[in-house]
Short mmCIF file of C-alpha atoms in Angstrom, two decimals:
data_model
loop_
_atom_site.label_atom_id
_atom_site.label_comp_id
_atom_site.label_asym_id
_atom_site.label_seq_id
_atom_site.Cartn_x
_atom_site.Cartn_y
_atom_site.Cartn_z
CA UNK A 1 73.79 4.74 29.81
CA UNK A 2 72.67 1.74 28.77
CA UNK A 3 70.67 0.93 25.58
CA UNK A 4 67.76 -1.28 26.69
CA UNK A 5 67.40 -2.21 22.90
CA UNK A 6 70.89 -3.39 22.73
CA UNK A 7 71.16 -4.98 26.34
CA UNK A 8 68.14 -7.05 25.51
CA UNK A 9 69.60 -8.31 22.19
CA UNK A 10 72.68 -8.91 23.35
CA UNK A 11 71.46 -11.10 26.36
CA UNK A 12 69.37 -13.00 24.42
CA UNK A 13 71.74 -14.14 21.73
CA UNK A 14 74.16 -14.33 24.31
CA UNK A 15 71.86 -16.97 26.13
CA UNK A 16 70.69 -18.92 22.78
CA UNK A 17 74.26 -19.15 21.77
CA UNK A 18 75.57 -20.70 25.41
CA UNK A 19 72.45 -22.86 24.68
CA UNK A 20 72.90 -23.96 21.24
CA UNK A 21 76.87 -23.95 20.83
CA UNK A 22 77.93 -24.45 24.38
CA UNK A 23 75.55 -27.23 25.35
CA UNK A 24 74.12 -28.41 21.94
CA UNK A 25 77.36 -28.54 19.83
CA UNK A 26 75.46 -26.52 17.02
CA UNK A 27 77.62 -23.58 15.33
CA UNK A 28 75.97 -20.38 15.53
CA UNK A 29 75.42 -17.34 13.62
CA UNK A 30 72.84 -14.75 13.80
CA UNK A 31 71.08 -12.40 11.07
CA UNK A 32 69.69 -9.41 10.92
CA UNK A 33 67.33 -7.91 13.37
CA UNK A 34 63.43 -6.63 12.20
CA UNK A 35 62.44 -3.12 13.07
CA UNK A 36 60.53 -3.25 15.99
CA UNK A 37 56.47 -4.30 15.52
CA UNK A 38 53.40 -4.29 17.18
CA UNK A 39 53.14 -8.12 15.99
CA UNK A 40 55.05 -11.12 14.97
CA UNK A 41 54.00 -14.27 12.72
CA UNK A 42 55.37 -17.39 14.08
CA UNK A 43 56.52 -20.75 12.83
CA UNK A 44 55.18 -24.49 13.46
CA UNK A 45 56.20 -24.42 16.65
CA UNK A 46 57.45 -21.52 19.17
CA UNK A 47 58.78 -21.68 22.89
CA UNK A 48 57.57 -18.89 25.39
CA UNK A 49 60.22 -17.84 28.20
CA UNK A 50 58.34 -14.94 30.72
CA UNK A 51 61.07 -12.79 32.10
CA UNK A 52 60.82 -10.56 35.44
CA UNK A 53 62.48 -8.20 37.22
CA UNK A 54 64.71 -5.68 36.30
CA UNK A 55 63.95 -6.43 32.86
CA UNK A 56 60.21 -7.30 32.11
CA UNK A 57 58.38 -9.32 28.90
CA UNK A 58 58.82 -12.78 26.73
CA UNK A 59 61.28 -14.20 24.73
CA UNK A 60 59.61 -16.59 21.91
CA UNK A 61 61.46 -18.82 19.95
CA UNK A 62 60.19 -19.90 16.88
CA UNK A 63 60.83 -22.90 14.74
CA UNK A 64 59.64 -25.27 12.26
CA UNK A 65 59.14 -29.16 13.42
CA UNK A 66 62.49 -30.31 11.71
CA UNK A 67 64.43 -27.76 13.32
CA UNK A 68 62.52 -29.16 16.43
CA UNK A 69 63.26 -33.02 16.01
CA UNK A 70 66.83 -32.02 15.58
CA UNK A 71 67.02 -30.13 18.63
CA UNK A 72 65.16 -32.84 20.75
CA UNK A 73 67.44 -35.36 19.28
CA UNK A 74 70.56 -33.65 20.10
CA UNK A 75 69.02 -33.10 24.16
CA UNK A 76 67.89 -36.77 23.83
CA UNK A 77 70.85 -38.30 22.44
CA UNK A 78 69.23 -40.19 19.85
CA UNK A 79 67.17 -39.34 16.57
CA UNK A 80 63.89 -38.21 16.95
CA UNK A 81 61.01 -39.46 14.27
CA UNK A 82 57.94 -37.72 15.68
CA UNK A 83 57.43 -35.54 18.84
CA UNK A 84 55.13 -37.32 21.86
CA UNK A 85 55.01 -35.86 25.27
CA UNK A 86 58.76 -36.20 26.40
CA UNK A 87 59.82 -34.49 23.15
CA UNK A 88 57.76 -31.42 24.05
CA UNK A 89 58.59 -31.29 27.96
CA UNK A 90 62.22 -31.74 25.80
CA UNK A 91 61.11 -28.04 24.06
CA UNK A 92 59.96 -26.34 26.94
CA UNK A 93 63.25 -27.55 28.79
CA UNK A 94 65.09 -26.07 26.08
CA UNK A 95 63.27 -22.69 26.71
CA UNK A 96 64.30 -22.84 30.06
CA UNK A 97 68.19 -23.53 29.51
CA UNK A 98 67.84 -20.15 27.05
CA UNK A 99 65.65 -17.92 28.77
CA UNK A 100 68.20 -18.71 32.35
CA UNK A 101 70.85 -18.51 29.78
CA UNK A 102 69.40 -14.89 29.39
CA UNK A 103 69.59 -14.24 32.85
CA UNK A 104 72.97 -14.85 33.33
CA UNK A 105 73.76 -12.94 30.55
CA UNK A 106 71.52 -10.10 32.24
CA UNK A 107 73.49 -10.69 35.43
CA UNK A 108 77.01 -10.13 33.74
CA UNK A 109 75.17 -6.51 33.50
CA UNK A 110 74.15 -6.23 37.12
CA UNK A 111 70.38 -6.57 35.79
CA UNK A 112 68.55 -9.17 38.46
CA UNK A 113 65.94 -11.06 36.41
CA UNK A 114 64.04 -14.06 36.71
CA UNK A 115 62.29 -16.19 34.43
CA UNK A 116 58.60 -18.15 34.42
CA UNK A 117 57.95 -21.54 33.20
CA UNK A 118 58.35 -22.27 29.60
CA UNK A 119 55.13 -22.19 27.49
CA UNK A 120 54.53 -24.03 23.91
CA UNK A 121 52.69 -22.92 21.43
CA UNK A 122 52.37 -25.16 18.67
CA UNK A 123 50.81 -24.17 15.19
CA UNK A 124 51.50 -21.03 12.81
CA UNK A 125 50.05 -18.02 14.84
CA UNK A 126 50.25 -14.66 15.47
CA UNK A 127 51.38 -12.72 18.51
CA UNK A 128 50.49 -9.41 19.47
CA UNK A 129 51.55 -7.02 22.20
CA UNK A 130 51.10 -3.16 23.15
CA UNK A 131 55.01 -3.24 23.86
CA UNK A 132 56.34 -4.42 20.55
CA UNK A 133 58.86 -6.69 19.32
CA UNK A 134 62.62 -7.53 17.98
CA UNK A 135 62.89 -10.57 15.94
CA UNK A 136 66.60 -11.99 15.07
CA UNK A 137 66.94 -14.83 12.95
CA UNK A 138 70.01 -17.09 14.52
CA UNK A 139 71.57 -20.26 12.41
CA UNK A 140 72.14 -23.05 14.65
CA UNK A 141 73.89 -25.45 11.99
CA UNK A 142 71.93 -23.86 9.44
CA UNK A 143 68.77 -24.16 10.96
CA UNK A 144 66.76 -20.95 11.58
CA UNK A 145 65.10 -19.80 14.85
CA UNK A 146 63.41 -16.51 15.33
CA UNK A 147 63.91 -15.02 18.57
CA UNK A 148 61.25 -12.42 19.21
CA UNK A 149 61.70 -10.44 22.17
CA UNK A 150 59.41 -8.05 23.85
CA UNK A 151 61.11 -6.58 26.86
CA UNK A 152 61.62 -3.54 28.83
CA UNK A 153 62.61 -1.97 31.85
CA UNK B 1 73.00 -46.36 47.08
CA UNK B 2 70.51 -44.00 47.89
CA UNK B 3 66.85 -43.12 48.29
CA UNK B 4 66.39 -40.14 45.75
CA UNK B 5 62.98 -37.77 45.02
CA UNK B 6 63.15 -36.09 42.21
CA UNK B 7 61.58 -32.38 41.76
CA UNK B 8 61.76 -31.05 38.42
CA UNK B 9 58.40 -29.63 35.92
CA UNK B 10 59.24 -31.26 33.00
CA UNK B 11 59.36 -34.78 32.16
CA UNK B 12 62.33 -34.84 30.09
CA UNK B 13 64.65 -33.35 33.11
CA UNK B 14 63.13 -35.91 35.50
CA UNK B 15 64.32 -39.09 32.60
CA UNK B 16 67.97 -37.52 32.18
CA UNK B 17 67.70 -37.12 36.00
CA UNK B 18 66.55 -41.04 36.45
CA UNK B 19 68.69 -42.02 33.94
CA UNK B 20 71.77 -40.83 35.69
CA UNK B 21 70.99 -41.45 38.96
CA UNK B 22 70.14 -44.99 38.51
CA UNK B 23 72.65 -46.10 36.36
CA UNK B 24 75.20 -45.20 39.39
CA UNK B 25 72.87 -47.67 41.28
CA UNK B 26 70.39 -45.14 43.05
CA UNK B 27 67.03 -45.86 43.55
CA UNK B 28 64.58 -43.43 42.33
CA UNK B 29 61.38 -43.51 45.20
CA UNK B 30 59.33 -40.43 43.38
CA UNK B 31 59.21 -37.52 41.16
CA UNK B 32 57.26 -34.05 41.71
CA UNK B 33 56.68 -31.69 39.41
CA UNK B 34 56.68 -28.80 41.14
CA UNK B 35 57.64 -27.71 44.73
CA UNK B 36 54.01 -28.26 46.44
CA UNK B 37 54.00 -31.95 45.56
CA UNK B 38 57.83 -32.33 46.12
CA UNK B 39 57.26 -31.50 49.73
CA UNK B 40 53.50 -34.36 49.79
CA UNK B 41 56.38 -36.90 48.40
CA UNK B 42 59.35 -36.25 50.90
CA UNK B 43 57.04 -36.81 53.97
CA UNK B 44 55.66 -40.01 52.27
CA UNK B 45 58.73 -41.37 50.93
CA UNK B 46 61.40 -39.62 53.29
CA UNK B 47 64.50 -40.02 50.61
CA UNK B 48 68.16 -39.70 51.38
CA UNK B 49 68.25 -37.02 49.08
CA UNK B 50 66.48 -34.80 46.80
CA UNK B 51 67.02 -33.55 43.47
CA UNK B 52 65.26 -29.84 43.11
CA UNK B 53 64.61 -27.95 40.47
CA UNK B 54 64.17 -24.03 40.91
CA UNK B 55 61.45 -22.28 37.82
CA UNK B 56 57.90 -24.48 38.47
CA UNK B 57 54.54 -23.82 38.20
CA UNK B 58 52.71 -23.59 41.59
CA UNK B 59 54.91 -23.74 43.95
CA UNK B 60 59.00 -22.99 42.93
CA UNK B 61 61.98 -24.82 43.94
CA UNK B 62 63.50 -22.36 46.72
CA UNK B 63 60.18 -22.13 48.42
CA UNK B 64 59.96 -25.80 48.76
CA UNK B 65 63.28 -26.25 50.20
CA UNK B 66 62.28 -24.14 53.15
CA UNK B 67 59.24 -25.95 53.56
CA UNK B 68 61.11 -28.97 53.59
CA UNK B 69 63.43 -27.90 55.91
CA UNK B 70 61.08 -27.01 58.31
CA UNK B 71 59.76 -30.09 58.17
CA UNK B 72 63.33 -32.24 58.18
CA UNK B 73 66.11 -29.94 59.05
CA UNK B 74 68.59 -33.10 58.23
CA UNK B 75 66.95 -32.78 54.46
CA UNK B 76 69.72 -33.28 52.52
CA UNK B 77 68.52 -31.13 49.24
CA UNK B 78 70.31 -30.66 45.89
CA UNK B 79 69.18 -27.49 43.55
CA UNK B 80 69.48 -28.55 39.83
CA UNK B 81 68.45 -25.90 37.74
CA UNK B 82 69.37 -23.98 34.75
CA UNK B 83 69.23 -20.32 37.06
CA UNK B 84 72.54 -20.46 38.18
CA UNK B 85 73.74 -16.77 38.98
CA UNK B 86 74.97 -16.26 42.16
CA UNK B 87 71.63 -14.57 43.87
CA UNK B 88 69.69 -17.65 42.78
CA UNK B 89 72.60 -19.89 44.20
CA UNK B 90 72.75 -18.03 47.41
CA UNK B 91 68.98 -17.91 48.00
CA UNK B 92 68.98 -21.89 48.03
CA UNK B 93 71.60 -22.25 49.95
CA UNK B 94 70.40 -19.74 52.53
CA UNK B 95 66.88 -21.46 52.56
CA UNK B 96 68.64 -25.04 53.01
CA UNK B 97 70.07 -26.64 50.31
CA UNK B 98 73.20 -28.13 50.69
CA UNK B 99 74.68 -28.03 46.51
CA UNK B 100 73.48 -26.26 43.93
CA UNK B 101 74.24 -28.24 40.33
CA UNK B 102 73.56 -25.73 36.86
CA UNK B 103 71.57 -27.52 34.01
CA UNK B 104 72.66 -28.92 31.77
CA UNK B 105 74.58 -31.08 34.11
CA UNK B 106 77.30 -33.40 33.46
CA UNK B 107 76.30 -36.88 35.40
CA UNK B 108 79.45 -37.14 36.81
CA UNK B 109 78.52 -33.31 38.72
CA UNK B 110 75.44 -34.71 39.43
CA UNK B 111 76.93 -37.77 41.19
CA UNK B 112 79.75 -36.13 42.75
CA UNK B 113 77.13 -33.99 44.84
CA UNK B 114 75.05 -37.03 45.48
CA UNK B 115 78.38 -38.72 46.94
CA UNK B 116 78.89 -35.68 48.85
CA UNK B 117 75.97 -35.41 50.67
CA UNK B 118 75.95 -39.29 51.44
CA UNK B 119 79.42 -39.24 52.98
CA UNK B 120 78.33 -36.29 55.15
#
């Protein structure tokens, strides 16, 4: 029987690390999980991934703006000073590469899912949900991003 | 050289997508952001070939393809997206596309299936 807990984690870092280390170049290493919570505080900036089907929620990724510019310099090719619009559709782009990376990685379990268009939320927030959340800290070169996950069956 | 739309929501894959394509020599005659304008710009523009991205708002990539199919069933019609399993592969094909490329894409991928489509 399968451990939806587990499945989801393992997707998901499965998916950021084909992401960051397979198509970035960044190493990769990944912390601890939190407990699951009814909310999670996020950084500067976050990327919001929907996922459907046979598993259901978001996947957030959260990040400061350096961890940002280095990522949208590394898709762009060239270093990025400051973030305009092409550095953000640059974000959400990234959120898509991970959250289909996900998929796959859901696939590889017979699980069929689907994902929505990327959302960016930019500013220290909160985010709340009835369903809860995992949040793993991965290293990409050192650099922190918190996936927060809320999915289910 | 050919006549190439490009369909993809964000900005950034549309550049990388210009970028590659018109450095082989392409010319680039629009760009949609999602499907429901990709299928306004291939009746006004009638391109060679398309470039079609899958996960947009409004209107997705698979769904356009059929509608653009309907309309041209010569539509020669690329899928480059990041949702590569096999369903998502298979359900473009089936609805019309001729090549499926997985982003991140290499340019030379991208070009090969360009190439392909023009020789055929």
């Amino acid at each position: 029987m399968i451990n939806v807990q587990d499945t989801q984690l393992k997707a998901v870092l499965t998916g950021l690390e084909k992401v960051l280390t397979g198509h970035l170049g960044f190493t990769f290493s990944v912390g601890t999980p939190s407990i699951r919570q009814a909310f999670v505080n996020t950084d500067n900036v976050s990327v919001m991934v929907g996922m459907t089907g046979d598993i259901r929620g978001e996947i957030i990724l959260s990040l400061d703006y350096d961890v940002l510019k280095n990522i949208v310099s590394t898709m762009c090719g060239f270093k990025i000073e400051e973030i305009d619009d092409m550095g953000w559709s640059a974000f959400a782009e990234f959120g898509n590469w991970v959250g289909a990376a996900c998929c796959s990685a859901f696939n590889d379990l017979q699980l069929n899912t689907n994902i929505t268009p990327p959302v960016i939320h930019e500013g220290k927030g909160s985010l709340r949900t009835s369903s809860k959340f995992i949040s793993v800290p991965v290293y990409a070169s050192g650099q922190i991003i918190v996936a927060h996950l809320s999915l289910g069956e | 050289m050919a006549r190439i739309l490009i369909t993809d929501d964000a900005a950034f894959m549309r550049m990388m997508v210009r970028s590659a394509l018109e450095s082989k020599g392409h010319e680039i005659v629009g760009e949609a952001a999602n499907g429901a304008d990709a299928i306004k710009a291939y009746k006004q523009f009638k391109p060679d070939v398309v470039t079609m991205d899958i996960t947009m708002p409004d209107m997705d990539g698979v769904t356009a393809v059929r509608n653009i199919i309907e309309f041209d069933p010569k539509a020669k019609i690329i899928m480059c997206s990041a949702m590569g399993q096999t369903v998502m592969v298979m359900d473009a094909l089936k609805a019309g596309a001729k090549d499926f490329v997985v982003k991140p894409f290499q340019p030379d991928r991208l070009q090969q299936a360009i190439d392909k489509q023009l020789s055929n």
